[in-house]
PDB file of C-alpha atoms in Angstrom:
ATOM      1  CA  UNK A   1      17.125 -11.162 -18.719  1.00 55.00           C
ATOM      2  CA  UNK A   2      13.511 -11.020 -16.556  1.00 68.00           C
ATOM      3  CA  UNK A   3      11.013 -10.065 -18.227  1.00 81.00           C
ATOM      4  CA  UNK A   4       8.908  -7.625 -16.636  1.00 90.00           C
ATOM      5  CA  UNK A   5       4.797  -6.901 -16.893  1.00 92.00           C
ATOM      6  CA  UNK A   6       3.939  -3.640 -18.257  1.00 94.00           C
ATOM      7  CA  UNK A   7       1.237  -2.491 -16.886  1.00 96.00           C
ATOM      8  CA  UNK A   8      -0.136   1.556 -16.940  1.00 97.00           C
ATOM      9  CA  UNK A   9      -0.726   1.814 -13.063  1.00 98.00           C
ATOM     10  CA  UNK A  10       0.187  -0.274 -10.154  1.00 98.00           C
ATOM     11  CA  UNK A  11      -1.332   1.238  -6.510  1.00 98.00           C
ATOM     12  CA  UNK A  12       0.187  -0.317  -3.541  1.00 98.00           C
ATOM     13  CA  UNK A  13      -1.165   0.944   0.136  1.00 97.00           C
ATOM     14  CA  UNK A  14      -0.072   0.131   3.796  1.00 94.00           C
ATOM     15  CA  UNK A  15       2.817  -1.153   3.246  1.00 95.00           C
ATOM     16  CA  UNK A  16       4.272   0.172   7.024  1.00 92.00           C
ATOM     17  CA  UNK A  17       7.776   0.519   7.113  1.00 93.00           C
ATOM     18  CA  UNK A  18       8.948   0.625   9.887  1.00 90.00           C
ATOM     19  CA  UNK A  19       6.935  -2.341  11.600  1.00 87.00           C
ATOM     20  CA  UNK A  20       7.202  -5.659  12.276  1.00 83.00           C
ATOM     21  CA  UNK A  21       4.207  -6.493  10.080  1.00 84.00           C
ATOM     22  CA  UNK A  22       5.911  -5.499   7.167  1.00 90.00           C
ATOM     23  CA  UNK A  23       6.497  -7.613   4.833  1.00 92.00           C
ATOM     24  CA  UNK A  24       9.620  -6.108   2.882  1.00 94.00           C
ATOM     25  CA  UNK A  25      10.598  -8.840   1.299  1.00 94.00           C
ATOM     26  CA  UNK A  26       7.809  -9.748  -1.194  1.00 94.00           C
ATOM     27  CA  UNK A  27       7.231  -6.078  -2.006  1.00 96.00           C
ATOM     28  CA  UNK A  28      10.294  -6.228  -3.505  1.00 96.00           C
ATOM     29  CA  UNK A  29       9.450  -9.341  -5.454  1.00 94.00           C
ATOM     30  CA  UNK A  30       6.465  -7.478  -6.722  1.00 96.00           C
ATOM     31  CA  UNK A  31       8.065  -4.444  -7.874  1.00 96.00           C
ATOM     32  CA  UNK A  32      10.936  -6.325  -9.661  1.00 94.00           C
ATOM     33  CA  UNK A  33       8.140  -8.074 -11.359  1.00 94.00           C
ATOM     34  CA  UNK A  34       6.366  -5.069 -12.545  1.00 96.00           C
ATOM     35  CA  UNK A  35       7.258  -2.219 -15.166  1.00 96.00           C
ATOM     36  CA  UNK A  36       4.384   0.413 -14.771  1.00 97.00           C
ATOM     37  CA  UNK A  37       4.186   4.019 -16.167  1.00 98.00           C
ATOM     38  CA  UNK A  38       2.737   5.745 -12.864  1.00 98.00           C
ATOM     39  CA  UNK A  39       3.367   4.058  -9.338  1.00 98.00           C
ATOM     40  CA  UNK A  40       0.794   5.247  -6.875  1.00 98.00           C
ATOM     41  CA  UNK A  41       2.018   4.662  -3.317  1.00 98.00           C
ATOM     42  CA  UNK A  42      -1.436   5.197  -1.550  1.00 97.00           C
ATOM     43  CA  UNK A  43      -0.544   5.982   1.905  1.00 93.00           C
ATOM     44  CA  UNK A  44       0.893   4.358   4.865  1.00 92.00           C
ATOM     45  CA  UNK A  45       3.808   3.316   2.824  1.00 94.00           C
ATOM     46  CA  UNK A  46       6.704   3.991   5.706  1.00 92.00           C
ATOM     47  CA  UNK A  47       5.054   4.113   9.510  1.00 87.00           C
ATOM     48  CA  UNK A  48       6.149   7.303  11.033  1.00 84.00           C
ATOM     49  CA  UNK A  49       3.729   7.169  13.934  1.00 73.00           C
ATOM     50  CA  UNK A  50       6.003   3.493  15.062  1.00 72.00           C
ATOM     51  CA  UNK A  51       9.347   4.578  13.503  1.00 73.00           C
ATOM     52  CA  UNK A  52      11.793   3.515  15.664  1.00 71.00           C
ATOM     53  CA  UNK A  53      15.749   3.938  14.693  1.00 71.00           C
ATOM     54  CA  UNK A  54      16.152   0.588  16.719  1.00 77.00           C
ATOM     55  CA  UNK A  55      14.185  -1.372  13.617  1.00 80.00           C
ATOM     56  CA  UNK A  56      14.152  -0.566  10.611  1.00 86.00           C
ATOM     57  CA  UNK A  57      15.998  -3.556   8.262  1.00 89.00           C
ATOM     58  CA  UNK A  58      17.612  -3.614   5.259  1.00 92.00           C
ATOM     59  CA  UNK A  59      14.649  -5.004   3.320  1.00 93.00           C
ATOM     60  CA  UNK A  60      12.399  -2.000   4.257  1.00 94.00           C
ATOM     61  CA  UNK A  61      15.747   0.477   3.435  1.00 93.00           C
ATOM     62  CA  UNK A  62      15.572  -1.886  -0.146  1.00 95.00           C
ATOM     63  CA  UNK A  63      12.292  -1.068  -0.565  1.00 96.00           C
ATOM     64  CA  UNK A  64      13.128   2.557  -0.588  1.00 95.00           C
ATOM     65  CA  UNK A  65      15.852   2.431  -3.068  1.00 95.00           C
ATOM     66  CA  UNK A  66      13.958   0.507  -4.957  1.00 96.00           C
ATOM     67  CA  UNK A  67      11.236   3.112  -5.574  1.00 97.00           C
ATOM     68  CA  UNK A  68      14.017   6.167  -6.079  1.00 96.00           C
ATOM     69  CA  UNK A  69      15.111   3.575  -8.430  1.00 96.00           C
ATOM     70  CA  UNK A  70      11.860   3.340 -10.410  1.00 97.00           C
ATOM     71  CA  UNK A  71      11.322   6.729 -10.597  1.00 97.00           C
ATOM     72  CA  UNK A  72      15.022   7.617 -11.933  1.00 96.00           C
ATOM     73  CA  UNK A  73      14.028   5.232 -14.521  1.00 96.00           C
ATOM     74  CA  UNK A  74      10.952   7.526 -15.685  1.00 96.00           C
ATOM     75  CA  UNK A  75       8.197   5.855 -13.524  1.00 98.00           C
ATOM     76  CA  UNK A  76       6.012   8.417 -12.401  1.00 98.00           C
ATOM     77  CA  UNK A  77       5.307   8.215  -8.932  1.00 98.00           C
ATOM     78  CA  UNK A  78       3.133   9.465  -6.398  1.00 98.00           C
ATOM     79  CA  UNK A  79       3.416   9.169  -2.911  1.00 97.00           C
ATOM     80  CA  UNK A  80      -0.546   9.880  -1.302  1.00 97.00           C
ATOM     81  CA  UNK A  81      -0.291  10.876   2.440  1.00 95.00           C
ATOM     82  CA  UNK A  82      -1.947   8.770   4.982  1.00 91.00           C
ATOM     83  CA  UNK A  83      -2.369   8.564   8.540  1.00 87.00           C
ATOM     84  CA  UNK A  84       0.785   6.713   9.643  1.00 85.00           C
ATOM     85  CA  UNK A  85       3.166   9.154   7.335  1.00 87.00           C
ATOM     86  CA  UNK A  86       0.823  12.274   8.103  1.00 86.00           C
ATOM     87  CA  UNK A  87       4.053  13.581   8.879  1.00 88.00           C
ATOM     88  CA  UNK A  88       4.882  14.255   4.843  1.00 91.00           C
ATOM     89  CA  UNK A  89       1.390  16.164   4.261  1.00 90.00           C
ATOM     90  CA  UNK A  90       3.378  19.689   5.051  1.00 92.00           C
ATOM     91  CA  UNK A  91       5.014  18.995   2.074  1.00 93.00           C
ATOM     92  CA  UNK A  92       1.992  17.823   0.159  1.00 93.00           C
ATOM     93  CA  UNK A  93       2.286  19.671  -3.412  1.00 94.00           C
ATOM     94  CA  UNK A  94       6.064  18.902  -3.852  1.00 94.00           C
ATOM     95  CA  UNK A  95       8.098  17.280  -6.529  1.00 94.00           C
ATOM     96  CA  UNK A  96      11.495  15.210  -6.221  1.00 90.00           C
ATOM     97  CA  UNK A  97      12.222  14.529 -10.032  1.00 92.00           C
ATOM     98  CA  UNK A  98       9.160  12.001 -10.506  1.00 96.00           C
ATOM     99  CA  UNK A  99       8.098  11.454  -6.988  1.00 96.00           C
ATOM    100  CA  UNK A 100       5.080  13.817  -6.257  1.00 97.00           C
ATOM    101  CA  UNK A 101       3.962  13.979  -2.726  1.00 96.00           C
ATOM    102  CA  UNK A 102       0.101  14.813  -2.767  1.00 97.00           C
ATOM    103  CA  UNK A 103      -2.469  14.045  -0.587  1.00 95.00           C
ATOM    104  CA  UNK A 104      -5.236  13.063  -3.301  1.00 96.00           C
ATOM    105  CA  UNK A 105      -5.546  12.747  -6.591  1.00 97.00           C
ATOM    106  CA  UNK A 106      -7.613  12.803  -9.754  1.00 97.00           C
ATOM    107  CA  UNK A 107      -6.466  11.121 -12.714  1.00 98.00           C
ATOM    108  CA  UNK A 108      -7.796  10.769 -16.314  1.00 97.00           C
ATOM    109  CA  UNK A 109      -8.207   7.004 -17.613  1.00 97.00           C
ATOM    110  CA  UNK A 110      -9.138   6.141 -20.585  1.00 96.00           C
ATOM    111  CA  UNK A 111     -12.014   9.101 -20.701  1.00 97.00           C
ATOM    112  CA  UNK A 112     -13.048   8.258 -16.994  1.00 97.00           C
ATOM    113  CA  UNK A 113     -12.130   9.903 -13.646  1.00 98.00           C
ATOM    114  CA  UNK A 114     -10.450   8.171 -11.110  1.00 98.00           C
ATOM    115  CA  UNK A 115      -9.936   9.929  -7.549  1.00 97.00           C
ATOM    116  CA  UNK A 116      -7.170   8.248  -5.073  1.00 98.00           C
ATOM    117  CA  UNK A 117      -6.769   8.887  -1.553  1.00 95.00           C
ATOM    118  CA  UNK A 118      -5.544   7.238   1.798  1.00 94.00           C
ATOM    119  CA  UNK A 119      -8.945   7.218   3.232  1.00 90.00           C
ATOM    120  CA  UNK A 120      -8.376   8.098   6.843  1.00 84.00           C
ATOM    121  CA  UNK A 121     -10.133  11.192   6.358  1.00 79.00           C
ATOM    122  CA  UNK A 122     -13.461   9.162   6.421  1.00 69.00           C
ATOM    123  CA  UNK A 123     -12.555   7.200   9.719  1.00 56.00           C
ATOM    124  CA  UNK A 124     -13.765   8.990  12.602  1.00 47.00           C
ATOM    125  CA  UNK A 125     -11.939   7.331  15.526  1.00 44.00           C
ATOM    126  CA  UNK A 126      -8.933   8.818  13.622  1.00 37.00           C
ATOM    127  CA  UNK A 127     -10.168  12.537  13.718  1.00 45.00           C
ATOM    128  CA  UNK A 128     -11.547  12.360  17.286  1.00 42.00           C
ATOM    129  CA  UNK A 129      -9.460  10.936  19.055  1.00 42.00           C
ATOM    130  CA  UNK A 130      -6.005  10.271  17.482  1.00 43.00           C
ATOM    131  CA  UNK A 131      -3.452   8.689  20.756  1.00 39.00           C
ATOM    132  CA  UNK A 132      -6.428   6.028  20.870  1.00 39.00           C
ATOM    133  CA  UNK A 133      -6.169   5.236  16.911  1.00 41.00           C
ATOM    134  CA  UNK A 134      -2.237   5.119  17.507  1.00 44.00           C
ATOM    135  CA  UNK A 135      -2.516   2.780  20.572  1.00 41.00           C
ATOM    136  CA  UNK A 136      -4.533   0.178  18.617  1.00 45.00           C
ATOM    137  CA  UNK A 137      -1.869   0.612  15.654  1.00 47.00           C
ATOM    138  CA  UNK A 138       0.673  -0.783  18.379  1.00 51.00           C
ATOM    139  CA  UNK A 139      -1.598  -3.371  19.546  1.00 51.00           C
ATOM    140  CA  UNK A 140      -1.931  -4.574  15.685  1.00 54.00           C
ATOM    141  CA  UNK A 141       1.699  -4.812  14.905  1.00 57.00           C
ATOM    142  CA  UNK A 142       2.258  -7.015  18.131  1.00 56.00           C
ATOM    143  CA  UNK A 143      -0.828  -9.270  17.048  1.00 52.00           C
ATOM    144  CA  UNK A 144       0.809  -9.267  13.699  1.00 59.00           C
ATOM    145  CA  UNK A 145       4.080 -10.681  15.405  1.00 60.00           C
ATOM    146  CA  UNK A 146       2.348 -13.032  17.318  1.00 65.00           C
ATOM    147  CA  UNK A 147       0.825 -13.860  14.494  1.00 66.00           C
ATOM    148  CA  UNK A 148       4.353 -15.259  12.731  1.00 63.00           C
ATOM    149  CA  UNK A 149       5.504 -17.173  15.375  1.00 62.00           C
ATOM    150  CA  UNK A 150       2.153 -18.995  15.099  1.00 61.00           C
ATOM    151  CA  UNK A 151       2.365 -19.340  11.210  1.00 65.00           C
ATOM    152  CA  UNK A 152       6.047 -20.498  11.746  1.00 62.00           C
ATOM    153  CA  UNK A 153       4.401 -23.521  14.289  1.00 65.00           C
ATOM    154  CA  UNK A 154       2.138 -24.505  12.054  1.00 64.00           C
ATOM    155  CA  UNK A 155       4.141 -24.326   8.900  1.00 71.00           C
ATOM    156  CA  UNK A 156       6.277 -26.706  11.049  1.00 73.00           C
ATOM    157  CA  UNK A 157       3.106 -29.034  11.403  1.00 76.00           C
ATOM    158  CA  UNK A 158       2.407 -29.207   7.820  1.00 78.00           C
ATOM    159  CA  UNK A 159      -0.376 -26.938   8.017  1.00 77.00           C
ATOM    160  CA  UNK A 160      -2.681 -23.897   6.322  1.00 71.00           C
ATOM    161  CA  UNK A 161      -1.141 -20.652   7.761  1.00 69.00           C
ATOM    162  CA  UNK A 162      -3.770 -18.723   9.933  1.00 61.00           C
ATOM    163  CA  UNK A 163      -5.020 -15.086  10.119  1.00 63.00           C
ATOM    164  CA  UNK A 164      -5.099 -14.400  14.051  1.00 52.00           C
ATOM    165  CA  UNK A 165      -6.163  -9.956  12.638  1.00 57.00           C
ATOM    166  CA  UNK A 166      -8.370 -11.289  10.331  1.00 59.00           C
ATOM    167  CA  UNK A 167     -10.462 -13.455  12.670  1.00 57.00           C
ATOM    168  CA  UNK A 168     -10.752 -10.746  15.261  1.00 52.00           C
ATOM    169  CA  UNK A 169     -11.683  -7.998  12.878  1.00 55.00           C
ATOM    170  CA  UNK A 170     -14.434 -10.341  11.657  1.00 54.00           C
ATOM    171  CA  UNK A 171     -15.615 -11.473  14.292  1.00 50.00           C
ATOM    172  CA  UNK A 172     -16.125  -8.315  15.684  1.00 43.00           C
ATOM    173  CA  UNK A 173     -19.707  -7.279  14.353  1.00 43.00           C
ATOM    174  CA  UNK A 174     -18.422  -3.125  14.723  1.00 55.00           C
ATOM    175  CA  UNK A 175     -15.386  -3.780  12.572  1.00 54.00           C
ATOM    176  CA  UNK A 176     -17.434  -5.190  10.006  1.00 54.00           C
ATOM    177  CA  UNK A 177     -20.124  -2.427  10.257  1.00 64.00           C
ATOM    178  CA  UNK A 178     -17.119   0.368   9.921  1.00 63.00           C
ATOM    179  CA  UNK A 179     -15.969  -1.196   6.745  1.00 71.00           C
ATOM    180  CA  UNK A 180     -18.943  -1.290   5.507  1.00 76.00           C
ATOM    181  CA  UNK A 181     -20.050   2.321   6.265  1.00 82.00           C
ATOM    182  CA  UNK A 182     -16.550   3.181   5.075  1.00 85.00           C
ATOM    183  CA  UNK A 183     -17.283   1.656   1.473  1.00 89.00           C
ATOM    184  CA  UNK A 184     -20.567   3.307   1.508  1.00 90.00           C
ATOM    185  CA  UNK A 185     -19.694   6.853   2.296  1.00 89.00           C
ATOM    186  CA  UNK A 186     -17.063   7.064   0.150  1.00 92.00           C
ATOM    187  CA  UNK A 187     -18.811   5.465  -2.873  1.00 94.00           C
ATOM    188  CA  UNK A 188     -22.096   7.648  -2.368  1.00 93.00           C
ATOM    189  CA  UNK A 189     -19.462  10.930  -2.650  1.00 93.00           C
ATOM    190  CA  UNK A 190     -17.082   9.726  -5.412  1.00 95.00           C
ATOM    191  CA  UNK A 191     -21.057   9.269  -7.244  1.00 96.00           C
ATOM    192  CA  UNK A 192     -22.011  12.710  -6.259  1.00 95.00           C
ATOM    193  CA  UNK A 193     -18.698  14.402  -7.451  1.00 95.00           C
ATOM    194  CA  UNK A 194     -18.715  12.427 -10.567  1.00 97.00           C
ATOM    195  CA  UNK A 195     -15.898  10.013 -10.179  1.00 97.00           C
ATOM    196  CA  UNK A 196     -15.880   6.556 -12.264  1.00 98.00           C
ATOM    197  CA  UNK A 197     -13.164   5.090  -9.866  1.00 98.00           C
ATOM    198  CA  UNK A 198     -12.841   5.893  -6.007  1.00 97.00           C
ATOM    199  CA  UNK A 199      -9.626   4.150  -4.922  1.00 98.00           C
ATOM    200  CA  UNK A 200      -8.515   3.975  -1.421  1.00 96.00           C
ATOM    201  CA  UNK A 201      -6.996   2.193   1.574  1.00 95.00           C
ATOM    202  CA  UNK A 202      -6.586   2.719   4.806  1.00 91.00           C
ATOM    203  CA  UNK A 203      -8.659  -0.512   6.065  1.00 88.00           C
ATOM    204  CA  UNK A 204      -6.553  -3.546   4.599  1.00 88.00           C
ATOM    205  CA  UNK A 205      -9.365  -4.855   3.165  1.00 90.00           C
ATOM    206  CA  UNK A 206      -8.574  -5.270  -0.963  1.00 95.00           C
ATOM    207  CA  UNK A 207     -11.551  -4.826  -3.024  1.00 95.00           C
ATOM    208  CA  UNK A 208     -13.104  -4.345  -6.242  1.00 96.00           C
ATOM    209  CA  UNK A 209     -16.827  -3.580  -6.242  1.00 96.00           C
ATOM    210  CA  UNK A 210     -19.434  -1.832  -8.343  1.00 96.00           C
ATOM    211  CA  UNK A 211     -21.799   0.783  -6.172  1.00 96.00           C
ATOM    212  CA  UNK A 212     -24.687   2.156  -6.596  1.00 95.00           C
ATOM    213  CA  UNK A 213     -26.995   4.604  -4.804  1.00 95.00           C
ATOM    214  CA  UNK A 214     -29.931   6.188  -6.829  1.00 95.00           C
ATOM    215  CA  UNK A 215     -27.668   9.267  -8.252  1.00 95.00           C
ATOM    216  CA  UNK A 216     -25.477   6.779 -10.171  1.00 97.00           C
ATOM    217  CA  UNK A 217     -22.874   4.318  -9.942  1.00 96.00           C
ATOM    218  CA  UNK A 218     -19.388   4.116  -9.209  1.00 97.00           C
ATOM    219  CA  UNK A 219     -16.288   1.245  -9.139  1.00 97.00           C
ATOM    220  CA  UNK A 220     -14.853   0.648  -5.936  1.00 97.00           C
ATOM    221  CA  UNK A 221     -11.120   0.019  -5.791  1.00 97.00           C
ATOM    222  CA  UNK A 222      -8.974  -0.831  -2.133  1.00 96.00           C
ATOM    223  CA  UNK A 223      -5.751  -1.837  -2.515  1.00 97.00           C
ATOM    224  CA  UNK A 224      -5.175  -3.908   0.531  1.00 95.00           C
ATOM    225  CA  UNK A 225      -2.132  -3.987   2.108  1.00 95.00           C
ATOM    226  CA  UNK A 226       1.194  -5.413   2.423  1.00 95.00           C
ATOM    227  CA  UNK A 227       1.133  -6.534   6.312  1.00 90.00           C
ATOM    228  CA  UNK A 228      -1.626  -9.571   5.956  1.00 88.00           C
ATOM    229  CA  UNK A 229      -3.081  -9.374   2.133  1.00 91.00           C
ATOM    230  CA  UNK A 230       0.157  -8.872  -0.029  1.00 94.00           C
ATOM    231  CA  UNK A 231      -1.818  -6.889  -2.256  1.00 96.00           C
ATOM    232  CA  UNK A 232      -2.097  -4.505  -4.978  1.00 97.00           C
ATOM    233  CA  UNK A 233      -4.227  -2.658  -7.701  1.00 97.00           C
ATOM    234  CA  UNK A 234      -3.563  -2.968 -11.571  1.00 97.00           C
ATOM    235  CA  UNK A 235      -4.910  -0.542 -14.366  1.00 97.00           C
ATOM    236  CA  UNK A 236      -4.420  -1.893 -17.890  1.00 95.00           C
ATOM    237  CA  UNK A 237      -5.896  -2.266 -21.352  1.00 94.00           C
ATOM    238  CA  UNK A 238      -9.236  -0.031 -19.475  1.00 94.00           C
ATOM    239  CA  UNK A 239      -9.349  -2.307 -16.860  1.00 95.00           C
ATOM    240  CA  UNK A 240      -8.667  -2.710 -13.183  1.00 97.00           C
ATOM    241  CA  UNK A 241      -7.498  -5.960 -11.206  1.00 96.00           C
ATOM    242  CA  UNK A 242      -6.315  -7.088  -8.050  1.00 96.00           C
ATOM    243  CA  UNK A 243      -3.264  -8.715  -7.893  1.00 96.00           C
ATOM    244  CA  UNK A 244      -2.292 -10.898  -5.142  1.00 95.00           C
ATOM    245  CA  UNK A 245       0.763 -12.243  -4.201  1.00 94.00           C
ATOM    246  CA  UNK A 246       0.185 -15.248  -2.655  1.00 90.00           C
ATOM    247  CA  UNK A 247      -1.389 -16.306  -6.070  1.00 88.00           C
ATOM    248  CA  UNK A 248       1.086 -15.162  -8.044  1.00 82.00           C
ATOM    249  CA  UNK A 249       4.308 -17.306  -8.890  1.00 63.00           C
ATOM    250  CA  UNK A 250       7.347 -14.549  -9.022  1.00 54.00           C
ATOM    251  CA  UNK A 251      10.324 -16.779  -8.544  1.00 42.00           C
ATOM    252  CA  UNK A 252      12.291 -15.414 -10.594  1.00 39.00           C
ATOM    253  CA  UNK A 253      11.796 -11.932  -9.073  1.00 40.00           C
ATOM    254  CA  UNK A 254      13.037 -12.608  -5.375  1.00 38.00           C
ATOM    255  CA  UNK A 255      16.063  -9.903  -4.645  1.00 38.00           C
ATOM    256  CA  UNK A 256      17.415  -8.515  -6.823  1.00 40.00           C
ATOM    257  CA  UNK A 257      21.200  -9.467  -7.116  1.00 40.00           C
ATOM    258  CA  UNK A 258      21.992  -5.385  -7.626  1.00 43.00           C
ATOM    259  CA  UNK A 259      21.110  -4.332  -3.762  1.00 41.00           C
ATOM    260  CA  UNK A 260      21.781  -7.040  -2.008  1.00 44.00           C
ATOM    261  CA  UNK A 261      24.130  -5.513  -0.196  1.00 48.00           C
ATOM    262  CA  UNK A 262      22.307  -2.105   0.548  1.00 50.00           C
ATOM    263  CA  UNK A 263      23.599   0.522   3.118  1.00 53.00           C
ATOM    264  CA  UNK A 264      22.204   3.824   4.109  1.00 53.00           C
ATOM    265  CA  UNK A 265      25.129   5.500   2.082  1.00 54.00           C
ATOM    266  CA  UNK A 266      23.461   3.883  -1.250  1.00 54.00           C
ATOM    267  CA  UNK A 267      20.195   5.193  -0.076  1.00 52.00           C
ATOM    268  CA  UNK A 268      21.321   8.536  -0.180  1.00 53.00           C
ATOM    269  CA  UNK A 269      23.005   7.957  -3.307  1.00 54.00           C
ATOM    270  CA  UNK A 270      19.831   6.877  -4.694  1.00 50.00           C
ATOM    271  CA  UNK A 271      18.166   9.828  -3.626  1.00 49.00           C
ATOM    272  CA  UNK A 272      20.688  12.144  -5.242  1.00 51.00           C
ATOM    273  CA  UNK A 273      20.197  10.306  -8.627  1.00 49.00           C
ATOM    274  CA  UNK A 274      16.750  11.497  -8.673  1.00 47.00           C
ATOM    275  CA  UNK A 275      17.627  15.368  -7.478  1.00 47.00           C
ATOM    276  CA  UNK A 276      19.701  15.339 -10.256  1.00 51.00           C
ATOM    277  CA  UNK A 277      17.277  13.728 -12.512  1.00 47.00           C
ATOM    278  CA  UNK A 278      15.027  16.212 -11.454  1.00 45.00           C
ATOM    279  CA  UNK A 279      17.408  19.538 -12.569  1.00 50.00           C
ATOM    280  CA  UNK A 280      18.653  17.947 -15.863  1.00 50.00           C
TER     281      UNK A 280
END
């Protein structure tokens, strides 16, 4: 029997489906790890703007199932739109037994306000001038898979794995001043609306950070992503980590033995669990 954590909330961002960045595979470790009450699924989870019917693996299908699972066990879900699954925001308001599709929240913990978003509302290159955002989103997922073959070489050599995304983002002194200016807008309005928690992603950046402007303060919260960082944001006991997977030790938790043999057929299966679910 594996024991699993118990934690209130687990937020998970950027996860991509869809893409060669993805990294299926420990996502599922994670959530077979975990036993939360509410899953928030902060946006980007499955890449529409790159879907292609020509890649889309098992793992990523797994990872799917694996959430309809969740929720058909009770976990309360909800899936935040984002840029790259903009796509579902027409249907932003409805329900699939415990899988709410929103595109923000607000959330009571413990006697303090949270709010959760995406965050590509804030990112200008995004609203002006959207083909260009979704060229560079191409150009990351190759660097990403450029990126593996290099890891694989030098895993090969007995040596540290290396970040090719990471060194050009900071390197680059106007993808370190967006980030910043990212932080800071969206801190200085979560303090002027009241919030005690702003928690975002978007950027790929995890984070956990106490701001302040002269109207207040405010905690803030990115959860990462699961193409580079392999991580995630955990609310318990009225307090907020980040978790991180390539500190963590979850062999136990690999695949689970129940879908290893996934199809598309026990996808939809899955899915009708939860309709049903949803009507009893």
């Amino acid at each position: 029997m594996k024991i699993k954590r118990k934690i209130e909330i687990a937020v998970i961002s950027d996860v991509h489906l869809g893409t060669y960045g993805c990294h299926a595979k420990h996502l599922l470790t994670y959530l077979n790890s975990i036993e939360p009450k509410k899953l928030i699924l902060n946006g980007d989870i499955i890449d529409v703007w790159q879907f292609s019917k020509r890649y889309f693996p098992k793992s990523h299908l797994k990872v799917i199932k694996k959430l309809m699972d969740m929720a058909s066990e009770g976990v309360e879900i909800y899936y935040i739109t984002g840029n790259h699954d903009e796509l579902f925001r027409k249907f932003s308001g409805t329900s699939i037994g415990n899988i709410s599709i929103v595109d923000k929240i607000v959330l009571d913990l413990d006697g303090k306000k949270g709010w959760f978003f995406h965050g590509d509302v804030f990112d200008v290159s995004i609203q002006q001038a959207k083909w260009l955002a979704k060229l560079g989103g191409y150009g990351y997922d190759l660097l990403i898979l450029l990126n593996r073959f290099v890891n694989w070489y030098l895993e090969k050599r007995g040596k540290e794995k290396y970040s090719l995304s990471k060194k050009v983002k900071n390197s680059v002194k106007k993808a370190v001043k967006f980030i910043n200016d990212f932080e800071t807008v969206i801190s200085d309005l979560a303090i002027e609306n009241g919030y005690d928690y702003v928690v975002c992603g978007h950027i790929h950046q995890p984070k956990m950070e106490y701001k302040e402007n002269k109207y207040g303060k405010t905690m803030y919260l990115n959860s990462g992503d699961w193409v580079e960082n392999f991580t995630a944001l955990e609310y318990q006991f009225k307090r907020w980590k980040i978790y991180n997977y390539n500190k963590d030790k979850l062999a136990p938790f690999y695949i689970d033995e129940t879908i290893e043999d996934l199809e598309v057929k026990d996808l939809i299966a899955a899915i009708t669990i939860v309709e049903k679910h949803e009507k009893k």
